[in-house]
Amino acid sequence: MAADKNNFDIATQLVHAGEKNKAPAGQPTATPIYASATYTYESMDQMDKVFGGEIPGYVYTRHGNPTVTALQEAIREIENGATACAYASGMAALHAAMFACELSPGATVLASQDLYGATTNLLINIFGPLGIKTVAADYNDLAGLRAKAHDVKPRVLIAETISNPLLKVCDIDACSSIAHEAGARLIIDNTFASPYLCQPLKHGADLVVHSATKFLGGHADAMGGIAISRDEVDRAASIGVMKLVGGVLSPWEAHEILRGVKTLGVRMDRHCQNARALAEYLQNDSRVGRVYFPELTDGDQEVTARMLREGQFGALVSIELKDNTRAAAFRFMDALKLCMRSTSLGDVFTSVLHPATASHRDLSPARRRELGISDGLIRISVGIESIDDIIADIEQALAS
């Protein structure tokens, strides 16, 4: 076409001008955004072989995209997995991880009682009607968990590295042993810890899931999820869900998340430092009834030390106000000037959330009380601002 392009009508030139140029001689130092839904090849034979998986390549962005692949490979390497697949959200990634475990009618999922509310809803409202039963267990009671696994014979166990919102640390080593003794697979949601603080596959987990919207991206400007598996055999199922269900990650989002991953270490260092200082400050405040933070709670400190990066306990602090009511929680949150009321976490700015009306609002009040999620509980995702400014804002809000 190049030789004859000047002979084309202007309508044709407008479509094709500037396209199909050779790749630049210089290697980009940052992964480009491949903003193309489709791909072409020199011959149909070559395209056929790519479609058939005989040679590597891309044919349609629902099946794969170079920018998304770069993100997948980065997280696969960081989490020490055999395969990784990115999706449009953390929930899509979790759905794919469950699917990879070959759940079928009659199967049982043994789920931590301390899960993100939407995860529980996924298990009950999406997998439940398919004949898959969900049984809850306290993952901090290992003897009870082992007994329940023996009784219900689950196909899957699922928990969070650091639970939402009470920040309990999971003994992944022990839970993976329990799962494998029962012939089950262990899925760990590693969102709250990030791979910088914990790499669950090293502790025996079979699959790891992240909401990449949170710490991996870190700037509240991109949504995505990723599922990583220790076994290459999961690749077909993970990619199959992506292709057929269609929850694919946009190359634009992949680029933003990949950029965020590059600064994850330095951000997490500051997040954790600030969170620790805030937790210690609030522990001595008479207006706060209880502080939830892995270093300060009643959990097994040996487990916490073994699961998390040395001396770092995450970026989340949850507090229960002395006036343990929804009205008091709302007054406190409305009085904040620096800290943002937000339905997410893991961003560079400090944000607050009311679990009873946000992440766990679909649970009945009785169930929330049973789990320890009171109306006065507030979850704080501590950002990277000056800790003095964060404390000052929280102090004036408590005073209000």
mmCIF file of C-alpha atoms in Angstrom:
data_model
loop_
_atom_site.group_PDB
_atom_site.id
_atom_site.type_symbol
_atom_site.label_atom_id
_atom_site.label_comp_id
_atom_site.label_asym_id
_atom_site.label_seq_id
_atom_site.Cartn_x
_atom_site.Cartn_y
_atom_site.Cartn_z
ATOM 1 C CA MET A 1 0.000 0.000 0.000
ATOM 2 C CA ALA A 2 2.928 2.348 0.766
ATOM 3 C CA ALA A 3 3.867 2.852 -2.908
ATOM 4 C CA ASP A 4 0.344 3.716 -3.953
ATOM 5 C CA LYS A 5 -0.895 5.542 -0.886
ATOM 6 C CA ASN A 6 -0.873 8.949 -2.599
ATOM 7 C CA ASN A 7 -3.279 7.594 -5.216
ATOM 8 C CA PHE A 8 -5.935 6.748 -2.625
ATOM 9 C CA ASP A 9 -8.980 8.895 -2.157
ATOM 10 C CA ILE A 10 -8.728 11.258 0.830
ATOM 11 C CA ALA A 11 -11.412 9.250 2.673
ATOM 12 C CA THR A 12 -9.123 6.216 2.514
ATOM 13 C CA GLN A 13 -6.036 8.250 3.433
ATOM 14 C CA LEU A 14 -7.754 9.595 6.547
ATOM 15 C CA VAL A 15 -8.228 6.019 7.761
ATOM 16 C CA HIS A 16 -4.766 4.649 6.961
ATOM 17 C CA ALA A 17 -2.329 7.590 7.091
ATOM 18 C CA GLY A 18 0.375 7.187 9.726
ATOM 19 C CA GLU A 19 -0.477 3.557 10.474
ATOM 20 C CA LYS A 20 1.575 0.371 10.003
ATOM 21 C CA ASN A 21 4.872 2.118 10.645
ATOM 22 C CA LYS A 22 7.879 0.052 11.636
ATOM 23 C CA ALA A 23 8.687 -0.297 15.332
ATOM 24 C CA PRO A 24 11.131 2.374 16.553
ATOM 25 C CA ALA A 25 14.814 1.506 16.651
ATOM 26 C CA GLY A 26 15.065 2.562 20.297
ATOM 27 C CA GLN A 27 13.665 0.346 23.059
ATOM 28 C CA PRO A 28 11.107 2.272 25.170
ATOM 29 C CA THR A 29 12.249 2.582 28.786
ATOM 30 C CA ALA A 30 8.623 2.457 29.959
ATOM 31 C CA THR A 31 6.023 -0.026 28.752
ATOM 32 C CA PRO A 32 3.894 1.659 26.056
ATOM 33 C CA ILE A 33 0.120 1.679 26.087
ATOM 34 C CA TYR A 34 -0.956 -0.616 23.263
ATOM 35 C CA ALA A 35 -4.291 1.045 22.573
ATOM 36 C CA SER A 36 -5.423 -1.412 19.940
ATOM 37 C CA ALA A 37 -8.311 -3.840 20.098
ATOM 38 C CA THR A 38 -7.135 -5.878 17.112
ATOM 39 C CA TYR A 39 -3.854 -6.988 15.492
ATOM 40 C CA THR A 40 -2.806 -7.874 11.977
ATOM 41 C CA TYR A 41 -0.080 -10.126 10.508
ATOM 42 C CA GLU A 42 1.881 -10.435 7.285
ATOM 43 C CA SER A 43 -0.022 -13.565 6.263
ATOM 44 C CA MET A 44 -3.102 -15.593 7.130
ATOM 45 C CA ASP A 45 -0.859 -18.573 7.893
ATOM 46 C CA GLN A 46 0.898 -16.561 10.600
ATOM 47 C CA MET A 47 -2.402 -15.291 12.022
ATOM 48 C CA ASP A 48 -3.788 -18.830 12.050
ATOM 49 C CA LYS A 49 -0.805 -20.069 14.060
ATOM 50 C CA VAL A 50 -1.180 -17.241 16.586
ATOM 51 C CA PHE A 51 -4.906 -17.964 16.932
ATOM 52 C CA GLY A 52 -4.103 -21.638 17.437
ATOM 53 C CA GLY A 53 -1.452 -20.945 20.061
ATOM 54 C CA GLU A 54 1.353 -22.424 17.953
ATOM 55 C CA ILE A 55 3.366 -19.201 18.071
ATOM 56 C CA PRO A 56 3.144 -16.261 20.499
ATOM 57 C CA GLY A 57 1.266 -13.146 19.503
ATOM 58 C CA TYR A 58 -1.906 -11.132 19.906
ATOM 59 C CA VAL A 59 -5.100 -11.289 17.899
ATOM 60 C CA TYR A 60 -7.747 -9.485 19.962
ATOM 61 C CA THR A 61 -7.387 -7.541 23.205
ATOM 62 C CA ARG A 62 -10.073 -9.610 24.931
ATOM 63 C CA HIS A 63 -7.619 -12.487 24.497
ATOM 64 C CA GLY A 64 -4.525 -10.513 25.478
ATOM 65 C CA ASN A 65 -2.705 -7.207 25.142
ATOM 66 C CA PRO A 66 1.029 -6.397 25.390
ATOM 67 C CA THR A 67 0.559 -3.732 28.099
ATOM 68 C CA VAL A 68 -1.588 -6.068 30.168
ATOM 69 C CA THR A 69 0.930 -8.865 29.666
ATOM 70 C CA ALA A 70 3.685 -6.630 31.039
ATOM 71 C CA LEU A 71 1.667 -6.064 34.229
ATOM 72 C CA GLN A 72 0.852 -9.761 34.547
ATOM 73 C CA GLU A 73 4.479 -10.759 34.204
ATOM 74 C CA ALA A 74 5.594 -8.145 36.727
ATOM 75 C CA ILE A 75 3.180 -9.389 39.395
ATOM 76 C CA ARG A 76 3.801 -13.048 38.553
ATOM 77 C CA GLU A 77 7.510 -12.528 39.107
ATOM 78 C CA ILE A 78 7.029 -10.505 42.312
ATOM 79 C CA GLU A 79 4.605 -13.075 43.776
ATOM 80 C CA ASN A 80 6.774 -16.007 42.611
ATOM 81 C CA GLY A 81 3.927 -17.615 40.681
ATOM 82 C CA ALA A 82 3.807 -19.869 37.650
ATOM 83 C CA THR A 83 1.072 -17.874 35.950
ATOM 84 C CA ALA A 84 -0.829 -14.618 36.405
ATOM 85 C CA CYS A 85 -3.871 -13.141 34.723
ATOM 86 C CA ALA A 86 -5.198 -9.597 35.060
ATOM 87 C CA TYR A 87 -8.876 -8.639 35.112
ATOM 88 C CA ALA A 88 -11.040 -5.544 35.175
ATOM 89 C CA SER A 89 -11.439 -5.582 38.980
ATOM 90 C CA GLY A 90 -10.420 -7.458 42.080
ATOM 91 C CA MET A 91 -13.807 -9.169 42.205
ATOM 92 C CA ALA A 92 -13.369 -10.422 38.627
ATOM 93 C CA ALA A 93 -9.957 -11.801 39.615
ATOM 94 C CA LEU A 94 -11.444 -13.531 42.654
ATOM 95 C CA HIS A 95 -14.228 -15.041 40.535
ATOM 96 C CA ALA A 96 -11.603 -16.370 38.120
ATOM 97 C CA ALA A 97 -9.531 -17.852 40.956
ATOM 98 C CA MET A 98 -12.592 -19.681 42.276
ATOM 99 C CA PHE A 99 -13.369 -20.937 38.779
ATOM 100 C CA ALA A 100 -9.802 -22.227 38.388
ATOM 101 C CA CYS A 101 -10.407 -24.476 41.396
ATOM 102 C CA GLU A 102 -12.965 -26.469 39.369
ATOM 103 C CA LEU A 103 -15.921 -25.889 41.664
ATOM 104 C CA SER A 104 -18.928 -27.947 40.683
ATOM 105 C CA PRO A 105 -22.413 -28.544 42.128
ATOM 106 C CA GLY A 106 -22.109 -30.149 45.544
ATOM 107 C CA ALA A 107 -18.675 -28.660 46.270
ATOM 108 C CA THR A 108 -18.025 -26.736 49.479
ATOM 109 C CA VAL A 109 -16.002 -23.573 50.038
ATOM 110 C CA LEU A 110 -14.634 -23.137 53.561
ATOM 111 C CA ALA A 111 -14.382 -19.364 53.881
ATOM 112 C CA SER A 112 -12.902 -17.197 56.571
ATOM 113 C CA GLN A 113 -15.588 -15.450 58.584
ATOM 114 C CA ASP A 114 -13.448 -12.314 58.295
ATOM 115 C CA LEU A 115 -13.796 -11.607 54.576
ATOM 116 C CA TYR A 116 -14.589 -8.495 52.582
ATOM 117 C CA GLY A 117 -18.376 -8.289 52.319
ATOM 118 C CA ALA A 118 -18.441 -8.487 48.523
ATOM 119 C CA THR A 119 -16.386 -11.695 48.642
ATOM 120 C CA THR A 120 -19.003 -13.290 50.878
ATOM 121 C CA ASN A 121 -21.741 -12.044 48.557
ATOM 122 C CA LEU A 122 -19.925 -13.537 45.538
ATOM 123 C CA LEU A 123 -19.771 -16.927 47.233
ATOM 124 C CA ILE A 124 -23.399 -16.908 48.350
ATOM 125 C CA ASN A 125 -25.180 -15.042 45.549
ATOM 126 C CA ILE A 126 -23.207 -16.176 42.485
ATOM 127 C CA PHE A 127 -21.781 -19.574 43.382
ATOM 128 C CA GLY A 128 -24.589 -20.559 45.760
ATOM 129 C CA PRO A 129 -27.301 -20.907 43.076
ATOM 130 C CA LEU A 130 -24.883 -23.163 41.160
ATOM 131 C CA GLY A 131 -25.049 -25.694 43.981
ATOM 132 C CA ILE A 132 -21.800 -24.644 45.668
ATOM 133 C CA LYS A 133 -22.066 -24.389 49.441
ATOM 134 C CA THR A 134 -20.159 -21.869 51.558
ATOM 135 C CA VAL A 135 -19.294 -22.617 55.180
ATOM 136 C CA ALA A 136 -17.712 -19.947 57.394
ATOM 137 C CA ALA A 137 -14.925 -20.600 59.879
ATOM 138 C CA ASP A 138 -12.675 -18.669 62.232
ATOM 139 C CA TYR A 139 -9.263 -18.903 60.590
ATOM 140 C CA ASN A 140 -7.573 -17.764 63.790
ATOM 141 C CA ASP A 141 -8.830 -20.926 65.519
ATOM 142 C CA LEU A 142 -6.646 -23.441 63.714
ATOM 143 C CA ALA A 143 -7.885 -26.467 65.647
ATOM 144 C CA GLY A 144 -11.475 -25.532 64.859
ATOM 145 C CA LEU A 145 -10.597 -24.856 61.236
ATOM 146 C CA ARG A 146 -8.915 -28.250 60.873
ATOM 147 C CA ALA A 147 -11.915 -30.002 62.433
ATOM 148 C CA LYS A 148 -14.354 -28.182 60.180
ATOM 149 C CA ALA A 149 -12.263 -28.942 57.095
ATOM 150 C CA HIS A 150 -12.320 -32.613 58.074
ATOM 151 C CA ASP A 151 -16.113 -32.503 58.464
ATOM 152 C CA VAL A 152 -17.174 -30.558 55.351
ATOM 153 C CA LYS A 153 -14.449 -31.802 52.979
ATOM 154 C CA PRO A 154 -14.083 -28.497 51.104
ATOM 155 C CA ARG A 155 -12.791 -28.031 47.595
ATOM 156 C CA VAL A 156 -11.479 -24.535 48.426
ATOM 157 C CA LEU A 157 -10.360 -22.610 51.490
ATOM 158 C CA ILE A 158 -10.276 -18.819 51.180
ATOM 159 C CA ALA A 159 -8.950 -16.123 53.507
ATOM 160 C CA GLU A 160 -7.232 -12.730 53.538
ATOM 161 C CA THR A 161 -3.622 -12.109 54.546
ATOM 162 C CA ILE A 162 -4.803 -9.176 56.681
ATOM 163 C CA SER A 163 -8.552 -9.291 57.211
ATOM 164 C CA ASN A 164 -11.039 -6.567 56.383
ATOM 165 C CA PRO A 165 -11.783 -4.604 58.582
ATOM 166 C CA LEU A 166 -10.451 -6.038 61.884
ATOM 167 C CA LEU A 167 -6.920 -6.600 60.536
ATOM 168 C CA LYS A 168 -6.369 -10.167 61.733
ATOM 169 C CA VAL A 169 -3.256 -11.784 60.242
ATOM 170 C CA CYS A 170 -3.755 -15.222 58.694
ATOM 171 C CA ASP A 171 -1.305 -18.036 59.421
ATOM 172 C CA ILE A 172 -0.985 -19.017 55.760
ATOM 173 C CA ASP A 173 1.539 -21.768 56.514
ATOM 174 C CA ALA A 174 -0.908 -23.530 58.836
ATOM 175 C CA CYS A 175 -3.968 -22.879 56.657
ATOM 176 C CA SER A 176 -2.245 -24.259 53.563
ATOM 177 C CA SER A 177 -1.414 -27.441 55.482
ATOM 178 C CA ILE A 178 -5.032 -27.773 56.587
ATOM 179 C CA ALA A 179 -6.247 -27.214 53.028
ATOM 180 C CA HIS A 180 -3.894 -29.750 51.501
ATOM 181 C CA GLU A 181 -4.665 -32.350 54.183
ATOM 182 C CA ALA A 182 -8.312 -32.000 53.133
ATOM 183 C CA GLY A 183 -7.465 -32.278 49.427
ATOM 184 C CA ALA A 184 -8.446 -28.637 48.925
ATOM 185 C CA ARG A 185 -6.775 -25.570 47.475
ATOM 186 C CA LEU A 186 -6.072 -22.362 49.396
ATOM 187 C CA ILE A 187 -6.881 -18.952 47.910
ATOM 188 C CA ILE A 188 -5.429 -15.920 49.682
ATOM 189 C CA ASP A 189 -6.599 -12.363 49.052
ATOM 190 C CA ASN A 190 -3.345 -10.450 49.518
ATOM 191 C CA THR A 191 -4.755 -6.991 48.815
ATOM 192 C CA PHE A 192 -4.234 -5.477 52.276
ATOM 193 C CA ALA A 193 -0.648 -6.723 52.576
ATOM 194 C CA SER A 194 0.497 -6.337 48.946
ATOM 195 C CA PRO A 195 3.364 -8.516 47.703
ATOM 196 C CA TYR A 196 5.784 -6.108 49.372
ATOM 197 C CA LEU A 197 4.705 -7.265 52.849
ATOM 198 C CA CYS A 198 3.736 -10.874 52.106
ATOM 199 C CA GLN A 199 4.056 -13.410 49.289
ATOM 200 C CA PRO A 200 1.480 -16.098 50.115
ATOM 201 C CA LEU A 201 2.660 -18.638 47.529
ATOM 202 C CA LYS A 202 5.891 -18.946 49.494
ATOM 203 C CA HIS A 203 3.790 -19.960 52.508
ATOM 204 C CA GLY A 204 1.875 -22.690 50.694
ATOM 205 C CA ALA A 205 -1.103 -20.880 49.170
ATOM 206 C CA ASP A 206 -2.246 -22.180 45.792
ATOM 207 C CA LEU A 207 -3.673 -18.966 44.355
ATOM 208 C CA VAL A 208 -3.256 -15.311 45.303
ATOM 209 C CA VAL A 209 -5.654 -12.522 44.400
ATOM 210 C CA HIS A 210 -5.178 -8.756 44.475
ATOM 211 C CA SER A 211 -7.511 -5.868 43.971
ATOM 212 C CA ALA A 212 -4.914 -3.927 41.987
ATOM 213 C CA THR A 213 -7.071 -0.846 42.467
ATOM 214 C CA LYS A 214 -5.586 -0.575 45.953
ATOM 215 C CA PHE A 215 -1.877 -0.589 46.848
ATOM 216 C CA LEU A 216 -0.569 -1.889 43.516
ATOM 217 C CA GLY A 217 -2.005 1.100 41.654
ATOM 218 C CA GLY A 218 -1.946 3.290 44.723
ATOM 219 C CA HIS A 219 -3.259 6.564 43.280
ATOM 220 C CA ALA A 220 -7.071 6.099 43.068
ATOM 221 C CA ASP A 221 -6.966 6.434 39.289
ATOM 222 C CA ALA A 222 -7.167 2.863 37.972
ATOM 223 C CA MET A 223 -9.266 -0.212 38.667
ATOM 224 C CA GLY A 224 -8.095 -3.764 38.157
ATOM 225 C CA GLY A 225 -7.482 -7.170 39.671
ATOM 226 C CA ILE A 226 -5.001 -9.967 39.245
ATOM 227 C CA ALA A 227 -4.927 -13.672 40.130
ATOM 228 C CA ILE A 228 -1.612 -15.505 40.490
ATOM 229 C CA SER A 229 -1.235 -19.282 40.670
ATOM 230 C CA ARG A 230 1.627 -21.486 41.803
ATOM 231 C CA ASP A 231 0.704 -24.089 39.146
ATOM 232 C CA GLU A 232 1.044 -23.686 35.387
ATOM 233 C CA VAL A 233 -2.007 -25.929 34.984
ATOM 234 C CA ASP A 234 -4.231 -23.019 36.073
ATOM 235 C CA ARG A 235 -3.268 -20.907 33.077
ATOM 236 C CA ALA A 236 -5.913 -22.311 30.746
ATOM 237 C CA ALA A 237 -8.750 -21.764 33.229
ATOM 238 C CA SER A 238 -7.574 -18.258 34.134
ATOM 239 C CA ILE A 239 -7.297 -17.146 30.521
ATOM 240 C CA GLY A 240 -10.509 -18.968 29.608
ATOM 241 C CA VAL A 241 -12.504 -16.969 32.147
ATOM 242 C CA MET A 242 -10.948 -13.770 30.864
ATOM 243 C CA LYS A 243 -11.826 -14.562 27.249
ATOM 244 C CA LEU A 244 -15.318 -15.920 27.765
ATOM 245 C CA VAL A 245 -16.646 -13.858 30.674
ATOM 246 C CA GLY A 246 -14.952 -10.777 29.276
ATOM 247 C CA GLY A 247 -13.785 -9.066 32.464
ATOM 248 C CA VAL A 248 -10.606 -7.930 30.728
ATOM 249 C CA LEU A 249 -8.295 -5.229 32.002
ATOM 250 C CA SER A 250 -7.950 -2.161 29.802
ATOM 251 C CA PRO A 251 -4.404 -1.408 28.579
ATOM 252 C CA TRP A 252 -4.833 2.108 29.969
ATOM 253 C CA GLU A 253 -5.580 0.751 33.423
ATOM 254 C CA ALA A 254 -2.767 -1.787 33.127
ATOM 255 C CA HIS A 255 -0.320 1.004 32.338
ATOM 256 C CA GLU A 256 -1.396 3.036 35.394
ATOM 257 C CA ILE A 257 -1.180 0.018 37.703
ATOM 258 C CA LEU A 258 2.204 -1.045 36.309
ATOM 259 C CA ARG A 259 3.480 2.468 36.931
ATOM 260 C CA GLY A 260 2.179 2.255 40.494
ATOM 261 C CA VAL A 261 3.938 -1.067 41.083
ATOM 262 C CA LYS A 262 7.297 0.625 40.471
ATOM 263 C CA THR A 263 6.872 2.771 43.596
ATOM 264 C CA LEU A 264 5.094 0.167 45.743
ATOM 265 C CA GLY A 265 8.101 -0.406 48.004
ATOM 266 C CA VAL A 266 8.765 3.215 48.848
ATOM 267 C CA ARG A 267 5.050 3.916 49.303
ATOM 268 C CA MET A 268 4.502 0.912 51.559
ATOM 269 C CA ASP A 269 7.455 1.873 53.731
ATOM 270 C CA ARG A 270 5.826 5.254 54.361
ATOM 271 C CA HIS A 271 2.299 3.801 54.661
ATOM 272 C CA CYS A 272 3.445 1.329 57.311
ATOM 273 C CA GLN A 273 5.520 3.862 59.216
ATOM 274 C CA ASN A 274 2.597 6.282 59.365
ATOM 275 C CA ALA A 275 0.063 3.585 60.286
ATOM 276 C CA ARG A 276 2.187 2.356 63.154
ATOM 277 C CA ALA A 277 2.623 5.878 64.526
ATOM 278 C CA LEU A 278 -1.109 6.595 64.231
ATOM 279 C CA ALA A 279 -2.079 3.317 65.933
ATOM 280 C CA GLU A 280 0.255 3.987 68.832
ATOM 281 C CA TYR A 281 -1.085 7.541 69.173
ATOM 282 C CA LEU A 282 -4.741 6.489 69.156
ATOM 283 C CA GLN A 283 -4.168 3.650 71.601
ATOM 284 C CA ASN A 284 -3.738 6.248 74.339
ATOM 285 C CA ASP A 285 -6.766 8.369 73.405
ATOM 286 C CA SER A 286 -9.653 8.099 75.868
ATOM 287 C CA ARG A 287 -12.186 8.895 73.128
ATOM 288 C CA VAL A 288 -11.211 5.697 71.292
ATOM 289 C CA GLY A 289 -12.561 2.482 72.753
ATOM 290 C CA ARG A 290 -10.315 0.117 70.820
ATOM 291 C CA VAL A 291 -7.566 0.195 68.201
ATOM 292 C CA TYR A 292 -7.192 -2.638 65.680
ATOM 293 C CA PHE A 293 -3.670 -2.958 64.265
ATOM 294 C CA PRO A 294 -1.706 -6.191 63.708
ATOM 295 C CA GLU A 295 1.112 -5.163 66.028
ATOM 296 C CA LEU A 296 -1.193 -4.121 68.878
ATOM 297 C CA THR A 297 -4.082 -6.609 68.786
ATOM 298 C CA ASP A 298 -4.440 -9.828 70.756
ATOM 299 C CA GLY A 299 -3.430 -11.993 67.787
ATOM 300 C CA ASP A 300 -0.478 -14.338 67.684
ATOM 301 C CA GLN A 301 2.523 -12.034 67.284
ATOM 302 C CA GLU A 302 4.694 -14.925 66.111
ATOM 303 C CA VAL A 303 2.297 -15.446 63.205
ATOM 304 C CA THR A 304 2.249 -11.729 62.432
ATOM 305 C CA ALA A 305 6.046 -11.585 62.403
ATOM 306 C CA ARG A 306 6.286 -14.682 60.205
ATOM 307 C CA MET A 307 3.696 -13.564 57.660
ATOM 308 C CA LEU A 308 4.594 -9.896 57.220
ATOM 309 C CA ARG A 309 7.752 -8.063 56.266
ATOM 310 C CA GLU A 310 9.916 -7.527 59.325
ATOM 311 C CA GLY A 311 8.813 -4.561 61.418
ATOM 312 C CA GLN A 312 5.976 -3.578 59.062
ATOM 313 C CA PHE A 313 2.332 -4.250 59.836
ATOM 314 C CA GLY A 314 0.367 -2.789 56.975
ATOM 315 C CA ALA A 315 -1.235 0.543 56.215
ATOM 316 C CA LEU A 316 -4.634 -0.034 57.830
ATOM 317 C CA VAL A 317 -5.746 1.024 61.300
ATOM 318 C CA SER A 318 -9.305 0.432 62.490
ATOM 319 C CA ILE A 319 -10.736 2.190 65.525
ATOM 320 C CA GLU A 320 -13.868 1.739 67.579
ATOM 321 C CA LEU A 321 -15.053 4.971 69.095
ATOM 322 C CA LYS A 322 -15.824 5.102 72.795
ATOM 323 C CA ASP A 323 -19.263 6.385 71.783
ATOM 324 C CA ASN A 324 -19.826 3.218 69.788
ATOM 325 C CA THR A 325 -22.655 4.461 67.570
ATOM 326 C CA ARG A 326 -23.220 5.148 63.904
ATOM 327 C CA ALA A 327 -24.052 8.784 64.687
ATOM 328 C CA ALA A 328 -20.732 9.286 66.468
ATOM 329 C CA ALA A 329 -18.831 7.614 63.632
ATOM 330 C CA PHE A 330 -20.538 9.849 61.062
ATOM 331 C CA ARG A 331 -19.830 12.990 63.129
ATOM 332 C CA PHE A 332 -16.163 12.043 63.338
ATOM 333 C CA MET A 333 -15.876 11.273 59.627
ATOM 334 C CA ASP A 334 -17.745 14.433 58.586
ATOM 335 C CA ALA A 335 -15.379 16.536 60.729
ATOM 336 C CA LEU A 336 -12.253 15.346 58.921
ATOM 337 C CA LYS A 337 -10.600 17.952 56.721
ATOM 338 C CA LEU A 338 -7.485 16.227 55.375
ATOM 339 C CA CYS A 339 -8.460 12.556 55.515
ATOM 340 C CA MET A 340 -10.908 11.684 52.771
ATOM 341 C CA ARG A 341 -14.176 9.779 53.075
ATOM 342 C CA SER A 342 -13.626 7.077 50.464
ATOM 343 C CA THR A 343 -14.993 3.659 49.577
ATOM 344 C CA SER A 344 -11.546 2.286 48.785
ATOM 345 C CA LEU A 345 -8.102 2.050 50.391
ATOM 346 C CA GLY A 346 -4.407 1.799 49.589
ATOM 347 C CA ASP A 347 -4.132 5.224 48.000
ATOM 348 C CA VAL A 348 -1.423 7.822 48.604
ATOM 349 C CA PHE A 349 -3.900 9.910 50.595
ATOM 350 C CA THR A 350 -5.397 8.911 53.944
ATOM 351 C CA SER A 351 -8.970 7.716 53.648
ATOM 352 C CA VAL A 352 -11.663 6.567 56.066
ATOM 353 C CA LEU A 353 -14.553 4.153 55.652
ATOM 354 C CA HIS A 354 -17.480 3.055 57.842
ATOM 355 C CA PRO A 355 -17.624 -0.756 57.395
ATOM 356 C CA ALA A 356 -21.161 -1.154 58.739
ATOM 357 C CA THR A 357 -22.553 1.023 55.936
ATOM 358 C CA ALA A 358 -19.964 0.289 53.231
ATOM 359 C CA SER A 359 -17.852 -2.864 52.915
ATOM 360 C CA HIS A 360 -20.126 -4.955 55.182
ATOM 361 C CA ARG A 361 -23.480 -3.240 54.804
ATOM 362 C CA ASP A 362 -25.118 -6.299 53.230
ATOM 363 C CA LEU A 363 -24.584 -8.326 56.414
ATOM 364 C CA SER A 364 -27.369 -8.274 58.972
ATOM 365 C CA PRO A 365 -26.760 -6.159 62.096
ATOM 366 C CA ALA A 366 -26.716 -9.356 64.172
ATOM 367 C CA ARG A 367 -24.080 -10.938 61.916
ATOM 368 C CA ARG A 368 -21.950 -7.786 62.046
ATOM 369 C CA ARG A 369 -22.102 -7.787 65.846
ATOM 370 C CA GLU A 370 -21.154 -11.462 65.868
ATOM 371 C CA LEU A 371 -18.069 -10.666 63.781
ATOM 372 C CA GLY A 372 -17.131 -7.660 65.912
ATOM 373 C CA ILE A 373 -18.038 -5.018 63.332
ATOM 374 C CA SER A 374 -19.791 -2.421 65.457
ATOM 375 C CA ASP A 375 -21.599 0.735 64.372
ATOM 376 C CA GLY A 376 -18.771 2.800 65.842
ATOM 377 C CA LEU A 377 -16.021 1.014 63.895
ATOM 378 C CA ILE A 378 -14.034 3.132 61.428
ATOM 379 C CA ARG A 379 -11.364 1.824 59.060
ATOM 380 C CA ILE A 380 -8.485 4.179 58.294
ATOM 381 C CA SER A 381 -6.242 3.598 55.288
ATOM 382 C CA VAL A 382 -3.190 5.622 56.277
ATOM 383 C CA GLY A 383 -1.602 7.558 53.441
ATOM 384 C CA ILE A 384 1.882 8.911 52.812
ATOM 385 C CA GLU A 385 1.249 12.486 53.971
ATOM 386 C CA SER A 386 3.108 13.938 56.941
ATOM 387 C CA ILE A 387 2.104 11.884 59.983
ATOM 388 C CA ASP A 388 1.842 15.100 62.015
ATOM 389 C CA ASP A 389 -0.820 16.401 59.637
ATOM 390 C CA ILE A 390 -2.710 13.085 59.688
ATOM 391 C CA ILE A 391 -2.736 12.971 63.498
ATOM 392 C CA ALA A 392 -3.734 16.637 63.752
ATOM 393 C CA ASP A 393 -6.722 16.088 61.475
ATOM 394 C CA ILE A 394 -7.878 13.005 63.359
ATOM 395 C CA GLU A 395 -7.357 14.810 66.665
ATOM 396 C CA GLN A 396 -9.553 17.753 65.674
ATOM 397 C CA ALA A 397 -12.213 15.383 64.347
ATOM 398 C CA LEU A 398 -12.261 13.458 67.628
ATOM 399 C CA ALA A 399 -12.509 16.749 69.502
ATOM 400 C CA SER A 400 -15.597 17.657 67.491
#
